[in-house]
Amino acid sequence: MANYHAKLSPSSAHRWSSCTASVAAQEGLPNDGSEAARRGTACHLMLEEMLLDESIDPQSYLGRVLEFHDGSVGERWGDSPEPVCDNFLLAVVTIDQELIDISTTAVNYVRERVRLTGAEMHVEQAVPIGWFTGEEGATGRTDVVLIYGRTVEVIDLKGGSGRVNAYDVLVPAHTDIITNAEVPEKVRANLQMACYALGTVEKFALFQEFDEVVMTIVQPALEHVSSYWCSIDELREVEAFLKAKAEETRTNPQFVPTPDNCHFCRAAGNCKAQTEMAMNLALEGFDSEEPRPRKVPDMELGQAY
């Protein structure tokens, strides 16, 4: 698996399209990942191998280790708890039954979709995204792409326990306060999935014309599957939004600190905008016009937020 990640990556599309200044704010900051992210990588690697080789027994992974190395070495399988290579070793993940169950559930889901649709399956595809993000040569990596008829389906495995849907709710369902009419919720494609879908459509454009896109997120830990369908025209509307926001990251970046935007941002804890937001939240509701809060170093305040 490649270890290159675009600055405007699909996985962080929700952040860079909202807090457009976060891209520059993270420049030069290390990205060593987390234990959860490394376990997710292990799930994806098993998913890839099992989809490409049906003879693999899922239980054969139990106890194997996946090494994470700095630099160009990337991830590497080992057959014992002892690392194969100590050079630039960052971390080791030992495959347990939970990881096997997550990967196997996703594999079975994909195989069932192939059986039902008769699809042509593509696993771990690098798809171009630079044509709409403006980052030359940038790619994203899809877990699974299924092509059947004039439909392309992109399937993404999520190994975590935070529920993720294949769509974003822009306006929740509500009752109009003037007309008392019920207003349905307004949704659009999950931005990460839209990036994958746009890249996939672009990659296969020479060989296939598509009318519709299906984007599916599979979360075995929650027994959760979410799918979102849209036409190519609707997908192009999301493309225009992403293009505009990608340009904003370069020409007019804006800080928009929120819990979601800051959660995985490498600049979190050392960001003036985040500090100001945390201070405003801390002082909200006080009646005094001149509150005198305890002086807290920016780093400590950012971490607390």
PDB file of C-alpha atoms in Angstrom:
ATOM      1  CA  MET A   1       0.000   0.000   0.000  1.00  0.00           C
ATOM      2  CA  ALA A   2       1.282   3.465  -0.862  1.00  0.00           C
ATOM      3  CA  ASN A   3       2.194   5.763   2.007  1.00  0.00           C
ATOM      4  CA  TYR A   4       1.816   9.037   0.063  1.00  0.00           C
ATOM      5  CA  HIS A   5      -1.063  11.251   1.110  1.00  0.00           C
ATOM      6  CA  ALA A   6      -2.193  14.361  -0.762  1.00  0.00           C
ATOM      7  CA  LYS A   7      -2.367  17.580   1.237  1.00  0.00           C
ATOM      8  CA  LEU A   8      -5.999  17.927   0.208  1.00  0.00           C
ATOM      9  CA  SER A   9      -6.766  14.284   0.811  1.00  0.00           C
ATOM     10  CA  PRO A  10     -10.210  12.683   0.548  1.00  0.00           C
ATOM     11  CA  SER A  11     -10.031  11.498   4.168  1.00  0.00           C
ATOM     12  CA  SER A  12      -9.664  15.089   5.410  1.00  0.00           C
ATOM     13  CA  ALA A  13     -12.032  16.690   2.864  1.00  0.00           C
ATOM     14  CA  HIS A  14     -14.567  17.606   5.547  1.00  0.00           C
ATOM     15  CA  ARG A  15     -11.888  19.576   7.382  1.00  0.00           C
ATOM     16  CA  TRP A  16     -10.073  21.341   4.530  1.00  0.00           C
ATOM     17  CA  SER A  17     -13.349  22.303   2.854  1.00  0.00           C
ATOM     18  CA  SER A  18     -14.534  23.906   6.106  1.00  0.00           C
ATOM     19  CA  CYS A  19     -11.407  25.185   7.861  1.00  0.00           C
ATOM     20  CA  THR A  20      -9.513  26.073   4.711  1.00  0.00           C
ATOM     21  CA  ALA A  21      -6.598  27.518   6.705  1.00  0.00           C
ATOM     22  CA  SER A  22      -5.914  24.152   8.357  1.00  0.00           C
ATOM     23  CA  VAL A  23      -3.928  22.947   5.333  1.00  0.00           C
ATOM     24  CA  ALA A  24      -1.196  25.585   5.689  1.00  0.00           C
ATOM     25  CA  ALA A  25      -1.380  25.415   9.487  1.00  0.00           C
ATOM     26  CA  GLN A  26      -0.273  21.769   9.404  1.00  0.00           C
ATOM     27  CA  GLU A  27       2.671  22.320   7.045  1.00  0.00           C
ATOM     28  CA  GLY A  28       5.833  20.769   8.462  1.00  0.00           C
ATOM     29  CA  LEU A  29       4.105  19.111  11.411  1.00  0.00           C
ATOM     30  CA  PRO A  30       4.779  15.369  11.815  1.00  0.00           C
ATOM     31  CA  ASN A  31       2.053  12.859  11.034  1.00  0.00           C
ATOM     32  CA  ASP A  32       2.942   9.648  12.861  1.00  0.00           C
ATOM     33  CA  GLY A  33      -0.664   8.434  12.949  1.00  0.00           C
ATOM     34  CA  SER A  34      -2.389   6.805  15.887  1.00  0.00           C
ATOM     35  CA  GLU A  35      -3.028   3.303  17.176  1.00  0.00           C
ATOM     36  CA  ALA A  36      -6.594   3.455  15.823  1.00  0.00           C
ATOM     37  CA  ALA A  37      -5.349   4.543  12.392  1.00  0.00           C
ATOM     38  CA  ARG A  38      -2.760   1.763  12.304  1.00  0.00           C
ATOM     39  CA  ARG A  39      -5.375  -0.848  13.242  1.00  0.00           C
ATOM     40  CA  GLY A  40      -7.515   0.546  10.440  1.00  0.00           C
ATOM     41  CA  THR A  41      -4.623   0.123   8.022  1.00  0.00           C
ATOM     42  CA  ALA A  42      -4.292  -3.508   9.109  1.00  0.00           C
ATOM     43  CA  CYS A  43      -8.010  -4.082   8.386  1.00  0.00           C
ATOM     44  CA  HIS A  44      -7.686  -2.551   4.940  1.00  0.00           C
ATOM     45  CA  LEU A  45      -4.625  -4.604   4.100  1.00  0.00           C
ATOM     46  CA  MET A  46      -6.392  -7.833   5.069  1.00  0.00           C
ATOM     47  CA  LEU A  47      -9.460  -6.742   3.087  1.00  0.00           C
ATOM     48  CA  GLU A  48      -7.320  -6.216   0.010  1.00  0.00           C
ATOM     49  CA  GLU A  49      -5.497  -9.526   0.283  1.00  0.00           C
ATOM     50  CA  MET A  50      -8.609 -11.594   0.945  1.00  0.00           C
ATOM     51  CA  LEU A  51     -10.578 -10.021  -1.908  1.00  0.00           C
ATOM     52  CA  LEU A  52      -7.750 -10.713  -4.331  1.00  0.00           C
ATOM     53  CA  ASP A  53      -7.161 -14.269  -3.090  1.00  0.00           C
ATOM     54  CA  GLU A  54     -10.255 -16.200  -2.010  1.00  0.00           C
ATOM     55  CA  SER A  55      -8.112 -19.095  -0.810  1.00  0.00           C
ATOM     56  CA  ILE A  56      -6.834 -17.103   2.178  1.00  0.00           C
ATOM     57  CA  ASP A  57      -8.161 -18.350   5.510  1.00  0.00           C
ATOM     58  CA  PRO A  58      -8.989 -15.257   7.610  1.00  0.00           C
ATOM     59  CA  GLN A  59      -7.819 -17.026  10.771  1.00  0.00           C
ATOM     60  CA  SER A  60      -4.342 -17.353   9.279  1.00  0.00           C
ATOM     61  CA  TYR A  61      -3.809 -13.678  10.152  1.00  0.00           C
ATOM     62  CA  LEU A  62      -4.269 -14.244  13.890  1.00  0.00           C
ATOM     63  CA  GLY A  63      -1.080 -13.300  15.740  1.00  0.00           C
ATOM     64  CA  ARG A  64       0.673 -11.855  12.689  1.00  0.00           C
ATOM     65  CA  VAL A  65       2.175  -8.395  13.037  1.00  0.00           C
ATOM     66  CA  LEU A  66       2.087  -5.382  10.798  1.00  0.00           C
ATOM     67  CA  GLU A  67       5.088  -3.102  11.135  1.00  0.00           C
ATOM     68  CA  PHE A  68       4.944   0.616  10.445  1.00  0.00           C
ATOM     69  CA  HIS A  69       8.183   2.190   9.340  1.00  0.00           C
ATOM     70  CA  ASP A  70       9.184   5.778   8.709  1.00  0.00           C
ATOM     71  CA  GLY A  71      10.260   6.898   5.267  1.00  0.00           C
ATOM     72  CA  SER A  72       9.832   4.852   2.113  1.00  0.00           C
ATOM     73  CA  VAL A  73       9.692   1.443   3.781  1.00  0.00           C
ATOM     74  CA  GLY A  74       6.014   1.827   4.684  1.00  0.00           C
ATOM     75  CA  GLU A  75       4.026  -1.033   6.195  1.00  0.00           C
ATOM     76  CA  ARG A  76       5.425  -4.553   6.289  1.00  0.00           C
ATOM     77  CA  TRP A  77       3.995  -7.894   7.418  1.00  0.00           C
ATOM     78  CA  GLY A  78       5.865 -10.006   9.931  1.00  0.00           C
ATOM     79  CA  ASP A  79       5.100 -13.504  11.184  1.00  0.00           C
ATOM     80  CA  SER A  80       6.232 -13.031  14.757  1.00  0.00           C
ATOM     81  CA  PRO A  81       5.970 -10.347  17.443  1.00  0.00           C
ATOM     82  CA  GLU A  82       9.641  -9.532  16.837  1.00  0.00           C
ATOM     83  CA  PRO A  83      10.070  -6.836  14.145  1.00  0.00           C
ATOM     84  CA  VAL A  84      11.483  -7.910  10.806  1.00  0.00           C
ATOM     85  CA  CYS A  85      13.463  -4.720  10.535  1.00  0.00           C
ATOM     86  CA  ASP A  86      14.312  -2.189  13.256  1.00  0.00           C
ATOM     87  CA  ASN A  87      15.182   0.594  10.801  1.00  0.00           C
ATOM     88  CA  PHE A  88      12.887   3.573  11.424  1.00  0.00           C
ATOM     89  CA  LEU A  89      10.328   1.329  13.168  1.00  0.00           C
ATOM     90  CA  LEU A  90       7.432   3.461  14.431  1.00  0.00           C
ATOM     91  CA  ALA A  91       4.911   0.927  15.690  1.00  0.00           C
ATOM     92  CA  VAL A  92       3.689  -2.653  15.448  1.00  0.00           C
ATOM     93  CA  VAL A  93       0.101  -3.906  15.327  1.00  0.00           C
ATOM     94  CA  THR A  94      -0.604  -7.512  16.274  1.00  0.00           C
ATOM     95  CA  ILE A  95      -3.631  -8.945  14.489  1.00  0.00           C
ATOM     96  CA  ASP A  96      -6.346  -9.991  16.929  1.00  0.00           C
ATOM     97  CA  GLN A  97      -9.760 -11.576  16.445  1.00  0.00           C
ATOM     98  CA  GLU A  98     -11.523  -8.209  16.386  1.00  0.00           C
ATOM     99  CA  LEU A  99      -9.497  -7.050  13.378  1.00  0.00           C
ATOM    100  CA  ILE A 100     -10.112 -10.362  11.608  1.00  0.00           C
ATOM    101  CA  ASP A 101     -13.868 -10.126  12.218  1.00  0.00           C
ATOM    102  CA  ILE A 102     -14.013  -6.539  10.909  1.00  0.00           C
ATOM    103  CA  SER A 103     -12.112  -7.399   7.747  1.00  0.00           C
ATOM    104  CA  THR A 104     -14.016 -10.632   7.110  1.00  0.00           C
ATOM    105  CA  THR A 105     -17.393  -8.909   7.461  1.00  0.00           C
ATOM    106  CA  ALA A 106     -16.356  -6.318   4.881  1.00  0.00           C
ATOM    107  CA  VAL A 107     -15.026  -8.991   2.536  1.00  0.00           C
ATOM    108  CA  ASN A 108     -18.304 -10.906   2.728  1.00  0.00           C
ATOM    109  CA  TYR A 109     -20.283  -7.736   2.044  1.00  0.00           C
ATOM    110  CA  VAL A 110     -18.237  -6.932  -1.069  1.00  0.00           C
ATOM    111  CA  ARG A 111     -18.482 -10.479  -2.388  1.00  0.00           C
ATOM    112  CA  GLU A 112     -22.252 -10.406  -1.935  1.00  0.00           C
ATOM    113  CA  ARG A 113     -22.479  -7.129  -3.846  1.00  0.00           C
ATOM    114  CA  VAL A 114     -20.433  -8.618  -6.677  1.00  0.00           C
ATOM    115  CA  ARG A 115     -22.698 -11.657  -6.741  1.00  0.00           C
ATOM    116  CA  LEU A 116     -25.880  -9.564  -6.813  1.00  0.00           C
ATOM    117  CA  THR A 117     -24.724  -7.057  -9.432  1.00  0.00           C
ATOM    118  CA  GLY A 118     -22.347  -9.121 -11.553  1.00  0.00           C
ATOM    119  CA  ALA A 119     -19.890  -6.267 -11.124  1.00  0.00           C
ATOM    120  CA  GLU A 120     -16.326  -5.924 -12.291  1.00  0.00           C
ATOM    121  CA  MET A 121     -14.335  -5.459  -9.081  1.00  0.00           C
ATOM    122  CA  HIS A 122     -11.290  -3.242  -8.579  1.00  0.00           C
ATOM    123  CA  VAL A 123      -9.452  -3.328  -5.247  1.00  0.00           C
ATOM    124  CA  GLU A 124      -7.171  -0.639  -3.765  1.00  0.00           C
ATOM    125  CA  GLN A 125      -7.180   1.686  -6.731  1.00  0.00           C
ATOM    126  CA  ALA A 126      -5.193   4.930  -6.856  1.00  0.00           C
ATOM    127  CA  VAL A 127      -7.585   7.452  -8.396  1.00  0.00           C
ATOM    128  CA  PRO A 128      -6.717  10.981  -9.575  1.00  0.00           C
ATOM    129  CA  ILE A 129      -8.037  13.875  -7.488  1.00  0.00           C
ATOM    130  CA  GLY A 130      -5.608  16.673  -8.409  1.00  0.00           C
ATOM    131  CA  TRP A 131      -7.783  17.773 -11.317  1.00  0.00           C
ATOM    132  CA  PHE A 132     -10.347  19.147  -8.849  1.00  0.00           C
ATOM    133  CA  THR A 133      -8.143  19.871  -5.797  1.00  0.00           C
ATOM    134  CA  GLY A 134      -5.466  21.683  -7.788  1.00  0.00           C
ATOM    135  CA  GLU A 135      -2.660  19.592  -6.279  1.00  0.00           C
ATOM    136  CA  GLU A 136      -0.717  18.296  -9.251  1.00  0.00           C
ATOM    137  CA  GLY A 137      -0.433  14.519  -9.379  1.00  0.00           C
ATOM    138  CA  ALA A 138      -2.491  14.012  -6.219  1.00  0.00           C
ATOM    139  CA  THR A 139      -4.356  10.729  -5.828  1.00  0.00           C
ATOM    140  CA  GLY A 140      -6.741   9.107  -3.409  1.00  0.00           C
ATOM    141  CA  ARG A 141      -6.997   5.395  -2.759  1.00  0.00           C
ATOM    142  CA  THR A 142     -10.307   3.580  -2.896  1.00  0.00           C
ATOM    143  CA  ASP A 143     -10.931   0.373  -0.977  1.00  0.00           C
ATOM    144  CA  VAL A 144     -13.242  -1.235  -3.528  1.00  0.00           C
ATOM    145  CA  VAL A 145     -14.770  -0.085  -6.808  1.00  0.00           C
ATOM    146  CA  LEU A 146     -17.572  -2.043  -8.486  1.00  0.00           C
ATOM    147  CA  ILE A 147     -18.623  -1.318 -12.056  1.00  0.00           C
ATOM    148  CA  TYR A 148     -21.847  -2.721 -13.439  1.00  0.00           C
ATOM    149  CA  GLY A 149     -23.766  -1.368 -16.404  1.00  0.00           C
ATOM    150  CA  ARG A 150     -23.516   2.420 -16.312  1.00  0.00           C
ATOM    151  CA  THR A 151     -23.183   2.476 -12.521  1.00  0.00           C
ATOM    152  CA  VAL A 152     -20.023   2.835 -10.443  1.00  0.00           C
ATOM    153  CA  GLU A 153     -20.123   1.872  -6.778  1.00  0.00           C
ATOM    154  CA  VAL A 154     -17.416   2.924  -4.337  1.00  0.00           C
ATOM    155  CA  ILE A 155     -17.195   0.949  -1.075  1.00  0.00           C
ATOM    156  CA  ASP A 156     -15.191   2.172   1.900  1.00  0.00           C
ATOM    157  CA  LEU A 157     -14.397   0.186   5.053  1.00  0.00           C
ATOM    158  CA  LYS A 158     -14.463   2.031   8.364  1.00  0.00           C
ATOM    159  CA  GLY A 159     -12.929   0.052  11.209  1.00  0.00           C
ATOM    160  CA  GLY A 160     -13.810   2.474  14.003  1.00  0.00           C
ATOM    161  CA  SER A 161     -16.853   2.811  16.231  1.00  0.00           C
ATOM    162  CA  GLY A 162     -17.817   6.390  15.378  1.00  0.00           C
ATOM    163  CA  ARG A 163     -20.840   6.147  13.101  1.00  0.00           C
ATOM    164  CA  VAL A 164     -20.252   7.513   9.602  1.00  0.00           C
ATOM    165  CA  ASN A 165     -22.860   7.840   6.876  1.00  0.00           C
ATOM    166  CA  ALA A 166     -22.329   7.945   3.123  1.00  0.00           C
ATOM    167  CA  TYR A 167     -24.098  11.301   3.044  1.00  0.00           C
ATOM    168  CA  ASP A 168     -23.892  14.594   4.917  1.00  0.00           C
ATOM    169  CA  VAL A 169     -26.992  16.307   6.276  1.00  0.00           C
ATOM    170  CA  LEU A 170     -26.905  19.947   5.170  1.00  0.00           C
ATOM    171  CA  VAL A 171     -30.319  20.920   6.546  1.00  0.00           C
ATOM    172  CA  PRO A 172     -32.067  18.694   9.114  1.00  0.00           C
ATOM    173  CA  ALA A 173     -35.747  17.863   8.685  1.00  0.00           C
ATOM    174  CA  HIS A 174     -37.830  20.522  10.421  1.00  0.00           C
ATOM    175  CA  THR A 175     -41.149  22.292  10.562  1.00  0.00           C
ATOM    176  CA  ASP A 176     -41.347  25.682   8.868  1.00  0.00           C
ATOM    177  CA  ILE A 177     -42.170  28.197  11.596  1.00  0.00           C
ATOM    178  CA  ILE A 178     -44.236  30.333   9.214  1.00  0.00           C
ATOM    179  CA  THR A 179     -46.167  27.820   7.106  1.00  0.00           C
ATOM    180  CA  ASN A 180     -46.037  24.958   9.607  1.00  0.00           C
ATOM    181  CA  ALA A 181     -45.142  22.709   6.667  1.00  0.00           C
ATOM    182  CA  GLU A 182     -42.809  19.751   7.166  1.00  0.00           C
ATOM    183  CA  VAL A 183     -39.492  20.406   5.424  1.00  0.00           C
ATOM    184  CA  PRO A 184     -37.499  17.274   4.550  1.00  0.00           C
ATOM    185  CA  GLU A 185     -33.800  17.077   5.310  1.00  0.00           C
ATOM    186  CA  LYS A 186     -31.369  18.171   2.619  1.00  0.00           C
ATOM    187  CA  VAL A 187     -28.377  15.914   2.061  1.00  0.00           C
ATOM    188  CA  ARG A 188     -25.410  15.511  -0.247  1.00  0.00           C
ATOM    189  CA  ALA A 189     -22.712  12.907  -0.694  1.00  0.00           C
ATOM    190  CA  ASN A 190     -20.178  12.422   2.106  1.00  0.00           C
ATOM    191  CA  LEU A 191     -17.255  14.556   0.893  1.00  0.00           C
ATOM    192  CA  GLN A 192     -14.644  11.839   1.336  1.00  0.00           C
ATOM    193  CA  MET A 193     -16.770   9.417  -0.666  1.00  0.00           C
ATOM    194  CA  ALA A 194     -17.458  12.097  -3.286  1.00  0.00           C
ATOM    195  CA  CYS A 195     -13.697  12.553  -3.758  1.00  0.00           C
ATOM    196  CA  TYR A 196     -13.295   8.826  -4.310  1.00  0.00           C
ATOM    197  CA  ALA A 197     -16.257   8.736  -6.696  1.00  0.00           C
ATOM    198  CA  LEU A 198     -14.999  11.706  -8.721  1.00  0.00           C
ATOM    199  CA  GLY A 199     -11.533  10.172  -8.966  1.00  0.00           C
ATOM    200  CA  THR A 200     -12.982   6.824 -10.021  1.00  0.00           C
ATOM    201  CA  VAL A 201     -15.214   8.341 -12.706  1.00  0.00           C
ATOM    202  CA  GLU A 202     -12.214  10.259 -14.049  1.00  0.00           C
ATOM    203  CA  LYS A 203      -9.959   7.188 -14.039  1.00  0.00           C
ATOM    204  CA  PHE A 204     -12.381   4.995 -15.957  1.00  0.00           C
ATOM    205  CA  ALA A 205     -13.748   7.740 -18.240  1.00  0.00           C
ATOM    206  CA  LEU A 206     -11.881   6.422 -21.285  1.00  0.00           C
ATOM    207  CA  PHE A 207     -13.438   2.982 -20.965  1.00  0.00           C
ATOM    208  CA  GLN A 208     -16.899   3.592 -19.532  1.00  0.00           C
ATOM    209  CA  GLU A 209     -19.639   6.209 -19.351  1.00  0.00           C
ATOM    210  CA  PHE A 210     -21.541   6.422 -16.093  1.00  0.00           C
ATOM    211  CA  ASP A 211     -25.025   7.656 -15.314  1.00  0.00           C
ATOM    212  CA  GLU A 212     -25.059   7.144 -11.562  1.00  0.00           C
ATOM    213  CA  VAL A 213     -22.842   6.635  -8.548  1.00  0.00           C
ATOM    214  CA  VAL A 214     -23.411   4.566  -5.422  1.00  0.00           C
ATOM    215  CA  MET A 215     -21.271   5.354  -2.387  1.00  0.00           C
ATOM    216  CA  THR A 216     -21.278   2.847   0.466  1.00  0.00           C
ATOM    217  CA  ILE A 217     -19.652   2.880   3.903  1.00  0.00           C
ATOM    218  CA  VAL A 218     -19.332  -0.412   5.769  1.00  0.00           C
ATOM    219  CA  GLN A 219     -18.741  -0.329   9.546  1.00  0.00           C
ATOM    220  CA  PRO A 220     -18.631  -3.906  10.866  1.00  0.00           C
ATOM    221  CA  ALA A 221     -17.964  -2.833  14.470  1.00  0.00           C
ATOM    222  CA  LEU A 222     -21.379  -1.154  14.511  1.00  0.00           C
ATOM    223  CA  GLU A 223     -23.121  -3.548  12.132  1.00  0.00           C
ATOM    224  CA  HIS A 224     -23.732  -0.390  10.114  1.00  0.00           C
ATOM    225  CA  VAL A 225     -23.951  -0.014   6.331  1.00  0.00           C
ATOM    226  CA  SER A 226     -24.804   3.328   4.756  1.00  0.00           C
ATOM    227  CA  SER A 227     -25.319   3.872   1.025  1.00  0.00           C
ATOM    228  CA  TYR A 228     -26.013   7.022  -0.935  1.00  0.00           C
ATOM    229  CA  TRP A 229     -27.048   7.166  -4.583  1.00  0.00           C
ATOM    230  CA  CYS A 230     -26.770  10.174  -6.861  1.00  0.00           C
ATOM    231  CA  SER A 231     -26.627  10.998 -10.537  1.00  0.00           C
ATOM    232  CA  ILE A 232     -23.401  12.100 -12.216  1.00  0.00           C
ATOM    233  CA  ASP A 233     -24.877  15.604 -12.519  1.00  0.00           C
ATOM    234  CA  GLU A 234     -25.406  15.751  -8.752  1.00  0.00           C
ATOM    235  CA  LEU A 235     -21.858  14.518  -8.203  1.00  0.00           C
ATOM    236  CA  ARG A 236     -20.609  17.355 -10.430  1.00  0.00           C
ATOM    237  CA  GLU A 237     -22.265  19.844  -8.083  1.00  0.00           C
ATOM    238  CA  VAL A 238     -20.149  18.474  -5.233  1.00  0.00           C
ATOM    239  CA  GLU A 239     -17.110  18.678  -7.510  1.00  0.00           C
ATOM    240  CA  ALA A 240     -17.729  22.413  -8.024  1.00  0.00           C
ATOM    241  CA  PHE A 241     -17.962  22.913  -4.246  1.00  0.00           C
ATOM    242  CA  LEU A 242     -14.709  21.018  -3.636  1.00  0.00           C
ATOM    243  CA  LYS A 243     -12.918  22.942  -6.389  1.00  0.00           C
ATOM    244  CA  ALA A 244     -13.930  26.272  -4.879  1.00  0.00           C
ATOM    245  CA  LYS A 245     -12.891  25.224  -1.372  1.00  0.00           C
ATOM    246  CA  ALA A 246      -9.579  23.798  -2.615  1.00  0.00           C
ATOM    247  CA  GLU A 247      -8.829  27.131  -4.262  1.00  0.00           C
ATOM    248  CA  GLU A 248      -9.723  28.909  -1.017  1.00  0.00           C
ATOM    249  CA  THR A 249      -7.056  26.911   0.853  1.00  0.00           C
ATOM    250  CA  ARG A 250      -4.479  28.639  -1.365  1.00  0.00           C
ATOM    251  CA  THR A 251      -5.893  32.103  -2.020  1.00  0.00           C
ATOM    252  CA  ASN A 252      -8.152  33.013   0.920  1.00  0.00           C
ATOM    253  CA  PRO A 253      -7.720  30.515   3.760  1.00  0.00           C
ATOM    254  CA  GLN A 254     -10.103  30.868   6.688  1.00  0.00           C
ATOM    255  CA  PHE A 255      -9.858  29.369  10.164  1.00  0.00           C
ATOM    256  CA  VAL A 256     -13.060  27.650  11.265  1.00  0.00           C
ATOM    257  CA  PRO A 257     -12.322  25.878  14.568  1.00  0.00           C
ATOM    258  CA  THR A 258     -14.951  23.333  15.571  1.00  0.00           C
ATOM    259  CA  PRO A 259     -14.702  20.084  17.543  1.00  0.00           C
ATOM    260  CA  ASP A 260     -14.885  18.062  14.321  1.00  0.00           C
ATOM    261  CA  ASN A 261     -12.417  20.210  12.386  1.00  0.00           C
ATOM    262  CA  CYS A 262      -9.885  20.303  15.220  1.00  0.00           C
ATOM    263  CA  HIS A 263     -10.133  16.671  16.313  1.00  0.00           C
ATOM    264  CA  PHE A 264      -7.614  15.207  13.851  1.00  0.00           C
ATOM    265  CA  CYS A 265      -5.869  18.440  12.864  1.00  0.00           C
ATOM    266  CA  ARG A 266      -2.139  18.294  13.591  1.00  0.00           C
ATOM    267  CA  ALA A 267      -2.142  22.001  14.440  1.00  0.00           C
ATOM    268  CA  ALA A 268      -4.688  21.501  17.216  1.00  0.00           C
ATOM    269  CA  GLY A 269      -3.378  22.706  20.558  1.00  0.00           C
ATOM    270  CA  ASN A 270      -1.157  25.322  18.945  1.00  0.00           C
ATOM    271  CA  CYS A 271      -3.677  27.334  16.943  1.00  0.00           C
ATOM    272  CA  LYS A 272      -4.661  30.932  17.761  1.00  0.00           C
ATOM    273  CA  ALA A 273      -8.132  30.560  16.240  1.00  0.00           C
ATOM    274  CA  GLN A 274      -8.762  27.410  18.255  1.00  0.00           C
ATOM    275  CA  THR A 275      -7.527  29.125  21.415  1.00  0.00           C
ATOM    276  CA  GLU A 276      -9.878  32.056  20.867  1.00  0.00           C
ATOM    277  CA  MET A 277     -12.775  29.690  20.279  1.00  0.00           C
ATOM    278  CA  ALA A 278     -11.980  27.787  23.459  1.00  0.00           C
ATOM    279  CA  MET A 279     -11.798  31.051  25.402  1.00  0.00           C
ATOM    280  CA  ASN A 280     -15.151  32.220  24.029  1.00  0.00           C
ATOM    281  CA  LEU A 281     -16.734  28.907  24.989  1.00  0.00           C
ATOM    282  CA  ALA A 282     -15.242  29.112  28.474  1.00  0.00           C
ATOM    283  CA  LEU A 283     -16.625  32.624  29.041  1.00  0.00           C
ATOM    284  CA  GLU A 284     -20.048  32.018  27.506  1.00  0.00           C
ATOM    285  CA  GLY A 285     -22.868  32.748  29.982  1.00  0.00           C
ATOM    286  CA  PHE A 286     -20.887  34.989  32.346  1.00  0.00           C
ATOM    287  CA  ASP A 287     -22.629  38.274  33.165  1.00  0.00           C
ATOM    288  CA  SER A 288     -19.532  40.294  33.986  1.00  0.00           C
ATOM    289  CA  GLU A 289     -18.455  42.676  31.237  1.00  0.00           C
ATOM    290  CA  GLU A 290     -14.840  42.297  32.279  1.00  0.00           C
ATOM    291  CA  PRO A 291     -14.212  38.660  33.114  1.00  0.00           C
ATOM    292  CA  ARG A 292     -10.772  37.880  34.500  1.00  0.00           C
ATOM    293  CA  PRO A 293     -10.001  34.284  33.506  1.00  0.00           C
ATOM    294  CA  ARG A 294      -6.945  32.453  34.734  1.00  0.00           C
ATOM    295  CA  LYS A 295      -4.084  32.932  32.290  1.00  0.00           C
ATOM    296  CA  VAL A 296      -3.557  29.638  30.533  1.00  0.00           C
ATOM    297  CA  PRO A 297      -0.737  28.928  28.042  1.00  0.00           C
ATOM    298  CA  ASP A 298      -2.066  28.579  24.483  1.00  0.00           C
ATOM    299  CA  MET A 299      -0.840  25.002  24.163  1.00  0.00           C
ATOM    300  CA  GLU A 300      -2.617  23.897  27.351  1.00  0.00           C
ATOM    301  CA  LEU A 301      -5.832  25.667  26.370  1.00  0.00           C
ATOM    302  CA  GLY A 302      -5.805  24.131  22.900  1.00  0.00           C
ATOM    303  CA  GLN A 303      -5.322  20.667  24.307  1.00  0.00           C
ATOM    304  CA  ALA A 304      -8.138  21.205  26.792  1.00  0.00           C
ATOM    305  CA  TYR A 305     -10.451  22.283  23.966  1.00  0.00           C
TER     306      TYR A 305
END
